[in-house]
mmCIF file of C-alpha atoms (C1' of nucleotides) in Angstrom:
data_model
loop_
_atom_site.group_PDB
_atom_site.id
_atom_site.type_symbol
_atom_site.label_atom_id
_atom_site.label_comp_id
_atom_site.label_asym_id
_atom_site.label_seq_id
_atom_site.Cartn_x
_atom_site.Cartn_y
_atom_site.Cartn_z
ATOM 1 C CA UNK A 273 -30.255 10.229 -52.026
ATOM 2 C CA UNK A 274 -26.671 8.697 -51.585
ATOM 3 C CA UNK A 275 -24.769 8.813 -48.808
ATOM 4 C CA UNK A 276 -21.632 9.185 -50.911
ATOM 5 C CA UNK A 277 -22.884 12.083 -52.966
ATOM 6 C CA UNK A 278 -23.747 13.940 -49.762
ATOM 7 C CA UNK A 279 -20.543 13.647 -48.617
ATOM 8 C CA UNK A 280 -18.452 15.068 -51.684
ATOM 9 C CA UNK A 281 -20.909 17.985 -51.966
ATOM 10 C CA UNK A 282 -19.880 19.289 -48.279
ATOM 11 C CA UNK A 283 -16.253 18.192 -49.246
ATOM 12 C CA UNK A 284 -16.722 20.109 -52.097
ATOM 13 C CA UNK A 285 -18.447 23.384 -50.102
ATOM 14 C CA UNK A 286 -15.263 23.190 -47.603
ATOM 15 C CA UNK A 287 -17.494 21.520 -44.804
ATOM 16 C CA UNK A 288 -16.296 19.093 -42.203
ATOM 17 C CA UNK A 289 -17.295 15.757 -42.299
ATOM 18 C CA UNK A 290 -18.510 15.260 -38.303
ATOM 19 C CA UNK A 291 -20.159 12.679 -36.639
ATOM 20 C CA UNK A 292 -23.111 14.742 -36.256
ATOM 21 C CA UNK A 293 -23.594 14.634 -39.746
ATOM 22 C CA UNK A 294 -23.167 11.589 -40.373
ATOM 23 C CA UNK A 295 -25.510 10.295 -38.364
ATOM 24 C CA UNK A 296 -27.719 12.640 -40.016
ATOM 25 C CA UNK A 297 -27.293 12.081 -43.274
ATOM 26 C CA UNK A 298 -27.812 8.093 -42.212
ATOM 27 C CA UNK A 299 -31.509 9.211 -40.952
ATOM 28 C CA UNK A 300 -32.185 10.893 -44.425
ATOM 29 C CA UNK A 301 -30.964 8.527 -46.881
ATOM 30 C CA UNK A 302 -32.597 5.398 -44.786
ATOM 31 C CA UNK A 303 -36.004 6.890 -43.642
ATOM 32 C CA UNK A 304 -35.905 10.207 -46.203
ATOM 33 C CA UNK A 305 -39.628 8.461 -47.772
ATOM 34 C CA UNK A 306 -41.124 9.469 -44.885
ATOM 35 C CA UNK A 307 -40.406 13.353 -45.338
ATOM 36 C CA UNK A 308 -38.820 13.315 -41.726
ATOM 37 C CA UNK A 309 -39.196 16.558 -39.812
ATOM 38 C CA UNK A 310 -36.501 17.652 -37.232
ATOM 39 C CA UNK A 311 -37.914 15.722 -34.094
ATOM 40 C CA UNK A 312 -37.652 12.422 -36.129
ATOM 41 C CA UNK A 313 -34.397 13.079 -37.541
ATOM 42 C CA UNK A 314 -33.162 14.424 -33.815
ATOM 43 C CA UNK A 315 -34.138 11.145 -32.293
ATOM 44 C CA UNK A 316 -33.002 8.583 -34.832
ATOM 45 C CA UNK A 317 -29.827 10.595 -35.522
ATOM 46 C CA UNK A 318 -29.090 10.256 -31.512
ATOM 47 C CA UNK A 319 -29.383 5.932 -31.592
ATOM 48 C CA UNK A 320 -25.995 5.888 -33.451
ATOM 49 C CA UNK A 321 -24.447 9.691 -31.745
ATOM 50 C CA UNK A 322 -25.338 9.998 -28.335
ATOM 51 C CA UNK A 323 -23.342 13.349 -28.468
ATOM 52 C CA UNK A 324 -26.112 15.689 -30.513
ATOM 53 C CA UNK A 325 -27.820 18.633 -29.505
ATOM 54 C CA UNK A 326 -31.013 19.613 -30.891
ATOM 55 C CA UNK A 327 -30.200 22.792 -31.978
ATOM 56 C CA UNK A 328 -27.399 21.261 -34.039
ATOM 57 C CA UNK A 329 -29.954 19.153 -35.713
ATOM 58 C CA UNK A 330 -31.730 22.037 -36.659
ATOM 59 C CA UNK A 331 -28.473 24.099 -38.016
ATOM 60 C CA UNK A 332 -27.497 21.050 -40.064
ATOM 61 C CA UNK A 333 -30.606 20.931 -41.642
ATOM 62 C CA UNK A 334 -30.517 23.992 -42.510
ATOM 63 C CA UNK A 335 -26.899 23.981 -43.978
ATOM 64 C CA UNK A 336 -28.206 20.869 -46.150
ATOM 65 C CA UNK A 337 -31.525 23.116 -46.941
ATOM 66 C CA UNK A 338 -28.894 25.881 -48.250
ATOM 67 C CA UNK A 339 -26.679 23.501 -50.409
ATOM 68 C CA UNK A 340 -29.414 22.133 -52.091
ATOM 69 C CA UNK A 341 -29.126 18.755 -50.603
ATOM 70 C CA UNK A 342 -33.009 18.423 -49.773
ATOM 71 C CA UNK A 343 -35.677 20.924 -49.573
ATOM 72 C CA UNK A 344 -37.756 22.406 -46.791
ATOM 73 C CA UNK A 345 -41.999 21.390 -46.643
ATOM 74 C CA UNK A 346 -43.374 23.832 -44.805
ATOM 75 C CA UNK A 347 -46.006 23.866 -42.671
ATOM 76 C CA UNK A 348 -48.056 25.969 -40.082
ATOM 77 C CA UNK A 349 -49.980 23.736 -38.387
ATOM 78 C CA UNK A 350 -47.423 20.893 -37.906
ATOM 79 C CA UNK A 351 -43.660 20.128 -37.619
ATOM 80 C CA UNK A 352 -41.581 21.253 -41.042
ATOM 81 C CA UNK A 353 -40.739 18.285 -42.876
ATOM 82 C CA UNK A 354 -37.520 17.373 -44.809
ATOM 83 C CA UNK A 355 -38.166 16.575 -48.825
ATOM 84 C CA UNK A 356 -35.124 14.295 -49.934
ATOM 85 C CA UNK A 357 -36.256 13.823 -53.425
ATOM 86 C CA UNK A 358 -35.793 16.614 -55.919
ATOM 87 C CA UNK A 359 -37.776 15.629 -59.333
ATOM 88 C CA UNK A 360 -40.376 17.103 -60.032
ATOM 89 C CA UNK A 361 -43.450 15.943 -58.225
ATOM 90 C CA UNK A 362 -46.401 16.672 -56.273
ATOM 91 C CA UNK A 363 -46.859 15.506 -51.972
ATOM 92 C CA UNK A 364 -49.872 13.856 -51.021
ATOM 93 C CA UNK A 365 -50.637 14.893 -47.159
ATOM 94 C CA UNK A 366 -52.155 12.824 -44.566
ATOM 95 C CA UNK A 367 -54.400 14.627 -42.345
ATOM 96 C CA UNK A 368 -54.971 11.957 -39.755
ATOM 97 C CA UNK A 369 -51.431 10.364 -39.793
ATOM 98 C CA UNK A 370 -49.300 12.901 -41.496
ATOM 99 C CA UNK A 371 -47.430 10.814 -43.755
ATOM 100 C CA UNK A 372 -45.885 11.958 -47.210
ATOM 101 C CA UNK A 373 -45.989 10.680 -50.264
ATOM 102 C CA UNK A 374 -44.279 11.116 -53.486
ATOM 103 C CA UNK A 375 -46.372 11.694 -56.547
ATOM 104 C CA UNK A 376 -44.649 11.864 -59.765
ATOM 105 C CA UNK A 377 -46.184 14.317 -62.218
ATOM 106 C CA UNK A 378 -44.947 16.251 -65.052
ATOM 107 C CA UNK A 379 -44.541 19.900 -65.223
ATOM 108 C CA UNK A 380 -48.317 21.073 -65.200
ATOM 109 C CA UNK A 381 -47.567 25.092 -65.432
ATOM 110 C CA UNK A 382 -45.158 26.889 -68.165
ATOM 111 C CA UNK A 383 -42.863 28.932 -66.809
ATOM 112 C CA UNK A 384 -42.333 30.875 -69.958
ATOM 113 C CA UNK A 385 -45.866 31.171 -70.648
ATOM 114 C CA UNK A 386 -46.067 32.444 -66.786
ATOM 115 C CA UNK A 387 -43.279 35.073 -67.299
ATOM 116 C CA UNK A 388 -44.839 36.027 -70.677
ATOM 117 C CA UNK A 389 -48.665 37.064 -68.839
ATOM 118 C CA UNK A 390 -47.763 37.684 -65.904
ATOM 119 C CA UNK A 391 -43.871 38.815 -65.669
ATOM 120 C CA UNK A 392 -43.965 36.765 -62.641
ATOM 121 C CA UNK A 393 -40.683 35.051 -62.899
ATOM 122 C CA UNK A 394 -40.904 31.624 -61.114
ATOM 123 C CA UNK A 395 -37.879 30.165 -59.243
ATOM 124 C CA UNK A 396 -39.161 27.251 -57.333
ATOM 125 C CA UNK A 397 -43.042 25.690 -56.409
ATOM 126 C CA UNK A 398 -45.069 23.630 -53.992
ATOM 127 C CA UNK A 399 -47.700 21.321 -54.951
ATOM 128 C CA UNK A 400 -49.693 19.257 -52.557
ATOM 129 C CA UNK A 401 -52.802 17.569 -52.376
ATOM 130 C CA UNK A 402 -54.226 16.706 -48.882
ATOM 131 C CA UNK A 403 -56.899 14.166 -48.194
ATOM 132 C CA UNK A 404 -56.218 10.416 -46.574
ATOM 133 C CA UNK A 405 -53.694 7.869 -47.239
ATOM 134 C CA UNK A 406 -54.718 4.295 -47.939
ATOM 135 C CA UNK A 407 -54.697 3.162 -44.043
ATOM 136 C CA UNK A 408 -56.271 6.248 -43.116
ATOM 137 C CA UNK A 409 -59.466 6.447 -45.412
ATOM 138 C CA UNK A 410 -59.921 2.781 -44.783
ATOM 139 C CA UNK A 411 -60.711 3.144 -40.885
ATOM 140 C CA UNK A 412 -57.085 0.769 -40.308
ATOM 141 C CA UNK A 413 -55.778 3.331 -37.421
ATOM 142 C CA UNK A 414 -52.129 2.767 -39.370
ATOM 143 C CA UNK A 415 -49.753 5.105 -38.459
ATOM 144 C CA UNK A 416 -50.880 6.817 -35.085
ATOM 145 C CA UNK A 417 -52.444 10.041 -35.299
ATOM 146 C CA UNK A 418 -49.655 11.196 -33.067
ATOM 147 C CA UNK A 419 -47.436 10.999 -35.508
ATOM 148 C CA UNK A 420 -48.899 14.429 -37.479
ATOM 149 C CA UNK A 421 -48.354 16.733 -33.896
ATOM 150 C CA UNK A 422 -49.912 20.230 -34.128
ATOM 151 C CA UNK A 423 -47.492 23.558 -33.248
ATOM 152 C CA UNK A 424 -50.804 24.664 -31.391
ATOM 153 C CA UNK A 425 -52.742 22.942 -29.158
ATOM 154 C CA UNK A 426 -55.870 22.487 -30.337
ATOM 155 C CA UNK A 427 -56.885 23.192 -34.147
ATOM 156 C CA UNK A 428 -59.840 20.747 -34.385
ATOM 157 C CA UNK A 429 -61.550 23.430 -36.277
ATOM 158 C CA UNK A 430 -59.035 23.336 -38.942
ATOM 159 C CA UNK A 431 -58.881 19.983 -38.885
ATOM 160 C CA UNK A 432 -62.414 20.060 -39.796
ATOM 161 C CA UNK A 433 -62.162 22.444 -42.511
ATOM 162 C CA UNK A 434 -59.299 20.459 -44.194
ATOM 163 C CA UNK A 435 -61.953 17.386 -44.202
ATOM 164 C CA UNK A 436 -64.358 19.571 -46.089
ATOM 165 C CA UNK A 437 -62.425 21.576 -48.317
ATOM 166 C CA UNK A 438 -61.890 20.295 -51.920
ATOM 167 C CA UNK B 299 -67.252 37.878 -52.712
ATOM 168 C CA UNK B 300 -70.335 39.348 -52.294
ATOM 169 C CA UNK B 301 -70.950 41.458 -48.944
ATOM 170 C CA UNK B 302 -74.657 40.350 -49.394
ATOM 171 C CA UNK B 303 -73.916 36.578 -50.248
ATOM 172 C CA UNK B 304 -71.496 36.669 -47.088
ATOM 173 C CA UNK B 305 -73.926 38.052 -44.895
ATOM 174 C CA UNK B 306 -76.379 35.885 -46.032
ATOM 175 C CA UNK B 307 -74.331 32.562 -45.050
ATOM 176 C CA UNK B 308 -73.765 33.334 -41.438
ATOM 177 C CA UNK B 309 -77.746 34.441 -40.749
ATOM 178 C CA UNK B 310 -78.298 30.641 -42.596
ATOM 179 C CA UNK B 311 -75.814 29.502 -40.199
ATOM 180 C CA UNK B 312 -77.193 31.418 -36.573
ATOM 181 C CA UNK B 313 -74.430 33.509 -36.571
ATOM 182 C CA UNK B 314 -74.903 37.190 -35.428
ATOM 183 C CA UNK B 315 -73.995 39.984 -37.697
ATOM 184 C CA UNK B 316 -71.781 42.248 -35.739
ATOM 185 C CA UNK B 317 -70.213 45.242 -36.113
ATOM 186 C CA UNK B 318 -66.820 43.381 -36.033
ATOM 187 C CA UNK B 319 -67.673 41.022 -38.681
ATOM 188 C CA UNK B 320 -69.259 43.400 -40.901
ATOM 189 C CA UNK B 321 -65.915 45.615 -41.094
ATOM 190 C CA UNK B 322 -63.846 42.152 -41.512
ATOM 191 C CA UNK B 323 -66.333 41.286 -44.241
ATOM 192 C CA UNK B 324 -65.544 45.013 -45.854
ATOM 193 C CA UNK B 325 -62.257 44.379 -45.876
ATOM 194 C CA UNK B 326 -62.479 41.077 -47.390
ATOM 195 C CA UNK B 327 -64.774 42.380 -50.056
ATOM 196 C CA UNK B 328 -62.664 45.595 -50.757
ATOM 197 C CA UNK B 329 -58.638 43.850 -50.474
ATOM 198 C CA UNK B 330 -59.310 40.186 -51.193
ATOM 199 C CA UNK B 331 -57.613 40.417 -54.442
ATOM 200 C CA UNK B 332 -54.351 41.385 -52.170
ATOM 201 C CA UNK B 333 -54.544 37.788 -49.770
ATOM 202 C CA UNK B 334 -54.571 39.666 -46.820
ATOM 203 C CA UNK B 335 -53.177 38.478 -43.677
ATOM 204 C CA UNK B 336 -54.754 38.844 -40.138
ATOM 205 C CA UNK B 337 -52.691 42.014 -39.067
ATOM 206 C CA UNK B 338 -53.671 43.210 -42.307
ATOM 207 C CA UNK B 339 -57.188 42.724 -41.757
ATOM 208 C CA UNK B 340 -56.890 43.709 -38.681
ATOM 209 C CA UNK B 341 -55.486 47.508 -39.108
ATOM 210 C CA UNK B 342 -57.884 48.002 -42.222
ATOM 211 C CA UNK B 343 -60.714 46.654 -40.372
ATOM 212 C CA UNK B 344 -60.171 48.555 -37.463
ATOM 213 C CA UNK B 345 -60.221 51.980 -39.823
ATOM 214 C CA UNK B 346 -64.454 51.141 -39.378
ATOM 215 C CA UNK B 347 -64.646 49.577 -36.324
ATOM 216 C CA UNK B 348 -62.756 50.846 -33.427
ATOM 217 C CA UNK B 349 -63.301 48.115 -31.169
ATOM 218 C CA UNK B 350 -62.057 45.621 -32.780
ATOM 219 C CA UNK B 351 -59.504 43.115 -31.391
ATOM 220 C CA UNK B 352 -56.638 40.966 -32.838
ATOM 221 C CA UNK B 353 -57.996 37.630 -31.092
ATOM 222 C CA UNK B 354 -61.659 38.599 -32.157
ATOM 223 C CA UNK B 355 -59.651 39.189 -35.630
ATOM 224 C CA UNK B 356 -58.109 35.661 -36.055
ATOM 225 C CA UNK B 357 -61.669 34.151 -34.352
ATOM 226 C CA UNK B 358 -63.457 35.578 -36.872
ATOM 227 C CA UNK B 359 -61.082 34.230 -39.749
ATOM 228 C CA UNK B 360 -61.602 31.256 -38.685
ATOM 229 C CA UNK B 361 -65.053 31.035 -38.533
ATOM 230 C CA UNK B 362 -65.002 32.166 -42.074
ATOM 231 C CA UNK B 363 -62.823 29.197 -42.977
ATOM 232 C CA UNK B 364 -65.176 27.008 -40.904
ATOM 233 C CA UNK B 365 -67.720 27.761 -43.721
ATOM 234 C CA UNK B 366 -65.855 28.003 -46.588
ATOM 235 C CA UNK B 367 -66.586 31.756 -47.164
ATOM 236 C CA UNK B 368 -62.712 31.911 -47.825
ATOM 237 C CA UNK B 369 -59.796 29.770 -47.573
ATOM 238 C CA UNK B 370 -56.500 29.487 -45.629
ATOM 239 C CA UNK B 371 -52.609 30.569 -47.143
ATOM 240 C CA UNK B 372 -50.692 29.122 -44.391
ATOM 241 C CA UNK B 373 -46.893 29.648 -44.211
ATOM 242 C CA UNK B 374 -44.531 29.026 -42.156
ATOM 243 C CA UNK B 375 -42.385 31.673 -43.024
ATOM 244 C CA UNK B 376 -44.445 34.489 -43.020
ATOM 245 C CA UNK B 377 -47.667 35.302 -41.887
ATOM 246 C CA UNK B 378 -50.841 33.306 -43.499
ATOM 247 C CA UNK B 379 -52.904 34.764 -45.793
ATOM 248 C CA UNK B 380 -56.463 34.407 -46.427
ATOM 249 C CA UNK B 381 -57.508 33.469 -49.972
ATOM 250 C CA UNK B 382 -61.326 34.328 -51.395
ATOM 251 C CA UNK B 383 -61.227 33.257 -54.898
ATOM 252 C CA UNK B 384 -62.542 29.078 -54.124
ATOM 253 C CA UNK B 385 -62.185 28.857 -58.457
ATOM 254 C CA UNK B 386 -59.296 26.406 -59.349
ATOM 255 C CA UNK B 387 -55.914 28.253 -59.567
ATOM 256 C CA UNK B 388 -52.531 28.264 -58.532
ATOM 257 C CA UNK B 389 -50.897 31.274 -56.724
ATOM 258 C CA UNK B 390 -47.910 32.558 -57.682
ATOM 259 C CA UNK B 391 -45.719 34.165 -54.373
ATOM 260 C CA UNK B 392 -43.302 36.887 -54.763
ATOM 261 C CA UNK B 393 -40.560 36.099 -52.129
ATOM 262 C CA UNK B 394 -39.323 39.729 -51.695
ATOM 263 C CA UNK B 395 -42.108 41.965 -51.411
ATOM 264 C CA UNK B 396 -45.061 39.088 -50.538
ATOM 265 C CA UNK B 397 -47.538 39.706 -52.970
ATOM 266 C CA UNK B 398 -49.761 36.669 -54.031
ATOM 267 C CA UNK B 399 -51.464 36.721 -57.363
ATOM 268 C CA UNK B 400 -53.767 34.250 -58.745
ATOM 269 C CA UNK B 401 -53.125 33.019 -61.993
ATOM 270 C CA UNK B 402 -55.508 30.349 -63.396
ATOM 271 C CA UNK B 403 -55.250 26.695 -63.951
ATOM 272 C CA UNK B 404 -57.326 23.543 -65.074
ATOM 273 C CA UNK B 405 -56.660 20.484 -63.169
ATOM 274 C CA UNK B 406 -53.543 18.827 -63.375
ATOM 275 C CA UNK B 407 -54.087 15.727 -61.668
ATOM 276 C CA UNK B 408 -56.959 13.403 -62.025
ATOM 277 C CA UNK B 409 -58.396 12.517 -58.534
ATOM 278 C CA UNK B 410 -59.847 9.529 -59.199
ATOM 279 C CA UNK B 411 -56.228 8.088 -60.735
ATOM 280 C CA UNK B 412 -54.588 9.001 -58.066
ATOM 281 C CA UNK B 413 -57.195 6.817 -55.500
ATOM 282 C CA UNK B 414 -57.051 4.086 -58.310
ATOM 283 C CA UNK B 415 -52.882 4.158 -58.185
ATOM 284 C CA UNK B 416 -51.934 4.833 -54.501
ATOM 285 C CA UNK B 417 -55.088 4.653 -52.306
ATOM 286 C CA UNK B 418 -55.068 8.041 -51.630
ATOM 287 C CA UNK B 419 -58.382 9.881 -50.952
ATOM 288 C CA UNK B 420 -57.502 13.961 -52.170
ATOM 289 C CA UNK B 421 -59.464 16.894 -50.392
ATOM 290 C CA UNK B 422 -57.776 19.138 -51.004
ATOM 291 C CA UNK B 423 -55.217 20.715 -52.412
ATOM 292 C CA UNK B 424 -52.649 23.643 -52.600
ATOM 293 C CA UNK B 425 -50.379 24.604 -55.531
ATOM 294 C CA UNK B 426 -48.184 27.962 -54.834
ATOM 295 C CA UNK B 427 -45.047 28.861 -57.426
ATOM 296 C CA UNK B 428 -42.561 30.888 -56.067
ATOM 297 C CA UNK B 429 -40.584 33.723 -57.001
ATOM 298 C CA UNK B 430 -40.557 37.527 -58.242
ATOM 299 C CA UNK B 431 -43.277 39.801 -59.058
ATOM 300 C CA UNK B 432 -43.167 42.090 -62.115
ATOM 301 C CA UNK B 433 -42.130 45.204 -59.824
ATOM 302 C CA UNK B 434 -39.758 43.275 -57.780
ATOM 303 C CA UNK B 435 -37.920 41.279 -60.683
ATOM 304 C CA UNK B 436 -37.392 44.681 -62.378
ATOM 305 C CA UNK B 437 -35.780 46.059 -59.497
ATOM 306 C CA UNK B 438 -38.302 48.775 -58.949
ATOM 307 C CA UNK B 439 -38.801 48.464 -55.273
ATOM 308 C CA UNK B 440 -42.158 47.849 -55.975
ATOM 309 C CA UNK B 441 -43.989 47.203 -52.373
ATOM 310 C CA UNK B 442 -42.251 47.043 -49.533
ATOM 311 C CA UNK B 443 -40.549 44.160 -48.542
ATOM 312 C CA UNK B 444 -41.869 44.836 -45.215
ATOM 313 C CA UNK B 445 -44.960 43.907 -46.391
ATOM 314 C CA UNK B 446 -43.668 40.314 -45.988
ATOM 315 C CA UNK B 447 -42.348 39.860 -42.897
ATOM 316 C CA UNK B 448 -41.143 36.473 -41.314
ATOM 317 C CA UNK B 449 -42.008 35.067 -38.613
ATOM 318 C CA UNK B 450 -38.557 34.576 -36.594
ATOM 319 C CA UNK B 451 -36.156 37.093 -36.594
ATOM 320 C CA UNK B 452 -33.491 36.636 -39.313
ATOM 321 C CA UNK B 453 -34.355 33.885 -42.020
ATOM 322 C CA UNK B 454 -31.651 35.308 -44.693
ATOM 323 C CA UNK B 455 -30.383 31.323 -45.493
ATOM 324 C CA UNK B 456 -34.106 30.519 -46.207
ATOM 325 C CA UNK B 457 -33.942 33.908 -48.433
ATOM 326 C CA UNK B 458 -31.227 31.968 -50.139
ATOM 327 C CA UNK B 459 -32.258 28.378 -50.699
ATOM 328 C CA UNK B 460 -35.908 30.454 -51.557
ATOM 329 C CA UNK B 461 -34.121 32.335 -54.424
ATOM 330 C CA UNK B 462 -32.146 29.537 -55.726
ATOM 331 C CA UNK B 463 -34.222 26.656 -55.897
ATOM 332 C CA UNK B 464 -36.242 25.584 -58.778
ATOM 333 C "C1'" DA C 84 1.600 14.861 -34.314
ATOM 334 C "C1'" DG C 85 0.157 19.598 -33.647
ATOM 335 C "C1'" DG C 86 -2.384 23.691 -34.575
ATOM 336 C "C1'" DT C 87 -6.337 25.958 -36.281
ATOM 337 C "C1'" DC C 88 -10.809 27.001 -36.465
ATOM 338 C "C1'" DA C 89 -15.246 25.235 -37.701
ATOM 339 C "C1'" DA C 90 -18.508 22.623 -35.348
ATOM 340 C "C1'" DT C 91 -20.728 21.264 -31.375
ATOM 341 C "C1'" DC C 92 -22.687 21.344 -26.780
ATOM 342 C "C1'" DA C 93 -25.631 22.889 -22.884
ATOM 343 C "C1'" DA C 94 -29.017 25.539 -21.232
ATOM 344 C "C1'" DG C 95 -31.626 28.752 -21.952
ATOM 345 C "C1'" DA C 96 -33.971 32.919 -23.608
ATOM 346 C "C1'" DA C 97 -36.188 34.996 -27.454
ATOM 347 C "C1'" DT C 98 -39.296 34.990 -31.327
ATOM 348 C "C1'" DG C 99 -43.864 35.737 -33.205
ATOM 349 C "C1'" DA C 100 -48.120 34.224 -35.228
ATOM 350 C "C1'" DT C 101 -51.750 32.136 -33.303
ATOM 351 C "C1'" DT C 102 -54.733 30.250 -29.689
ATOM 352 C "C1'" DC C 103 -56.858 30.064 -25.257
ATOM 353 C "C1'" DC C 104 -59.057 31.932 -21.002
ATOM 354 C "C1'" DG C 105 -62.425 34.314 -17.821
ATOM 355 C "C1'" DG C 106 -64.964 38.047 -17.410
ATOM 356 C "C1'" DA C 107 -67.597 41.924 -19.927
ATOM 357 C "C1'" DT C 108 -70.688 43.250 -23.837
ATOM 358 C "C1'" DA C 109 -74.187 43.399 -27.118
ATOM 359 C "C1'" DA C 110 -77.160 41.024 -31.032
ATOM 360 C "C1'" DA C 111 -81.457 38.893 -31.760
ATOM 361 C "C1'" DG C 112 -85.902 37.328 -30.613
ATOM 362 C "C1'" DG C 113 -89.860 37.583 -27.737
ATOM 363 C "C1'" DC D 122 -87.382 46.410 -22.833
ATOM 364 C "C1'" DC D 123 -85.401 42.025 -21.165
ATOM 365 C "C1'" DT D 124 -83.333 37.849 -21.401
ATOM 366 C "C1'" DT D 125 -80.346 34.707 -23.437
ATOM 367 C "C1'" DT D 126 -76.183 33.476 -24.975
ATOM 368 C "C1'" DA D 127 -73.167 34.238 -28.732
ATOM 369 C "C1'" DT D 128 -69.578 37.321 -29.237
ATOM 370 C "C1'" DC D 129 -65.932 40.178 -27.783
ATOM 371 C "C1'" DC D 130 -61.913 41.833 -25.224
ATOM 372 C "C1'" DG D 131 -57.275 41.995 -22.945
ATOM 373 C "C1'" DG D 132 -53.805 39.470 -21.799
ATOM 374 C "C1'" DA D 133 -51.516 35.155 -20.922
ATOM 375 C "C1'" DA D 134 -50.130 30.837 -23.026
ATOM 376 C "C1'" DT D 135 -48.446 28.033 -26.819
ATOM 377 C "C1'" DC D 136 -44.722 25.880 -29.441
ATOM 378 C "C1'" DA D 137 -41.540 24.976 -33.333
ATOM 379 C "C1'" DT D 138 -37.769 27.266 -34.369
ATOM 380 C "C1'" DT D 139 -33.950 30.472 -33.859
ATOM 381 C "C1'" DC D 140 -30.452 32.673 -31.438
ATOM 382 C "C1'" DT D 141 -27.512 33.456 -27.588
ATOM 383 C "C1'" DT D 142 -22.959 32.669 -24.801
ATOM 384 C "C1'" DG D 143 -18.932 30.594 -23.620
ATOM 385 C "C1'" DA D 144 -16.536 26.422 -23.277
ATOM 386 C "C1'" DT D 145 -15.100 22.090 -25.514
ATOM 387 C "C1'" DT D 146 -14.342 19.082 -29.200
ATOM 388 C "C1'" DG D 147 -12.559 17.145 -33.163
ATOM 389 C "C1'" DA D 148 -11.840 17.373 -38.519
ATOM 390 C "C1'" DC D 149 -8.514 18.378 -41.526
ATOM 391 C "C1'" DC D 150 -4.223 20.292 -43.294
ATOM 392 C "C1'" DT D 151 0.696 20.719 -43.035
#
DNA sequence: AGGTCAATCAAGAATGATTCCGGATAAAGG
DNA sequence: CCTTTATCCGGAATCATTCTTGATTGACCT
């Protein structure tokens, strides 16, 4: 992700350059390895602009999520996440910590061969693989549990079931 | 999914058979090829057992995800979906009308390579492919698009970067 | 430098699937 | 039939995200 590029591709889409952005585009390029949701990016973004608004954290985002700048990761039981890096891959999921990790892998399904069965025509996929990262599995508390919030407030039994599903 | 088999589990497990579950099973049995969701389940299930309610609904989803009778489709954007076929496969998503079908799959990525490379311990795992159904890429207006409904109230950009990414 | 209009802010209300609560009900075993 | 206690119900609460509104700012072009 380069700052540069970013910046010609609004240019280029007739978007103003703000501060704002800027200072957004600054959180993704320096911390986008750690799949940053909206919190994160809100409250780094803010050390070097002091003048932005949540919600405008949110709509930028989404403008960058509609030029193709990064992609949205999805999730129900926690904060969305922001996906900087557009090869193909696969995510491996934290459950204790939440952190994100790139996994290169080659194409695994055909689309072709897809369309052909199925006449499912495929525009775009979502591979991940949950489990524990390296810190996690090996009982070092790394990254603080806290970092992987829940949108409701207790889900312990689906924490539990994402331990024991395989 | 066998009614019997499912039955089975939760006497094993102390769990009373009620009339609730038993219509929840029924439509599990009968629509599990369709990933329902909980409102789904909910109406159909409902059909056989009047008293029935939503929270009892979701409770008992979750119970059944508690013992791996079936598995969770979570989404952001729409509602989750429940998923009964535990064989290895990936499931292809239409975006307009909602309709998940599973479409088979050996593994693509070797567990144990991945804990020897990064440290990470896999689980689990989730592998969806997006895009348009038979029906709906032919422009028949196969099933309702209402039958994927979002969870906030206008999504259209998502729509977008949903239809144009690969 | 000035004008235009997109972008932003604040502050809040709305959204909607899902979860939680306290009191009522009924399944299962004796 | 009776007791125990899991289960159920209705409704309130949750929370990330979206959407208001109206006023202000500031990016960019001429």
């Amino acid at each position: 992700m380069e700052k540069k590029s970013v910046i010609q591709r609004l240019k280029e889409k007739g978007l103003k350059i703000t501060g704002q952005r800027l200072a957004i585009i600054d959180v993704l390029v320096e911390h986008g390895h750690l799949h940053p949701g909206a919190s994160f990016i809100y409250r780094e973004a803010r050390k070097k602009q002091k003048s932005l608004s949540l919600s405008t954290t949110y709509a930028t985002i989404n403008e960058f999520i509609r030029y193709g700048i990064i992609k949205a990761l999805e999730f129900d039981e926690r904060e969305n996440r922001c996906e900087g890096n557009l090869d193909e891959h696969i995510n491996l999921v934290c459950d204790r910590c939440g952190k994100i990790t790139d996994y290169p892998v080659s194409a695994y399904v055909d689309r072709t061969d897809v369309a052909k069965t199925t006449g499912f025509v495929i525009t775009g996929n979502r591979c991940e693989y949950y489990g524990y990262c390296r810190d996690c599995s090996n009982g070092r508390e790394g990254a603080s549990p806290a970092a992987a919030p829940r949108k409701h407030r207790s889900r312990e039994h689906f924490r539990e079931f994402l331990s024991s599903r395989r």
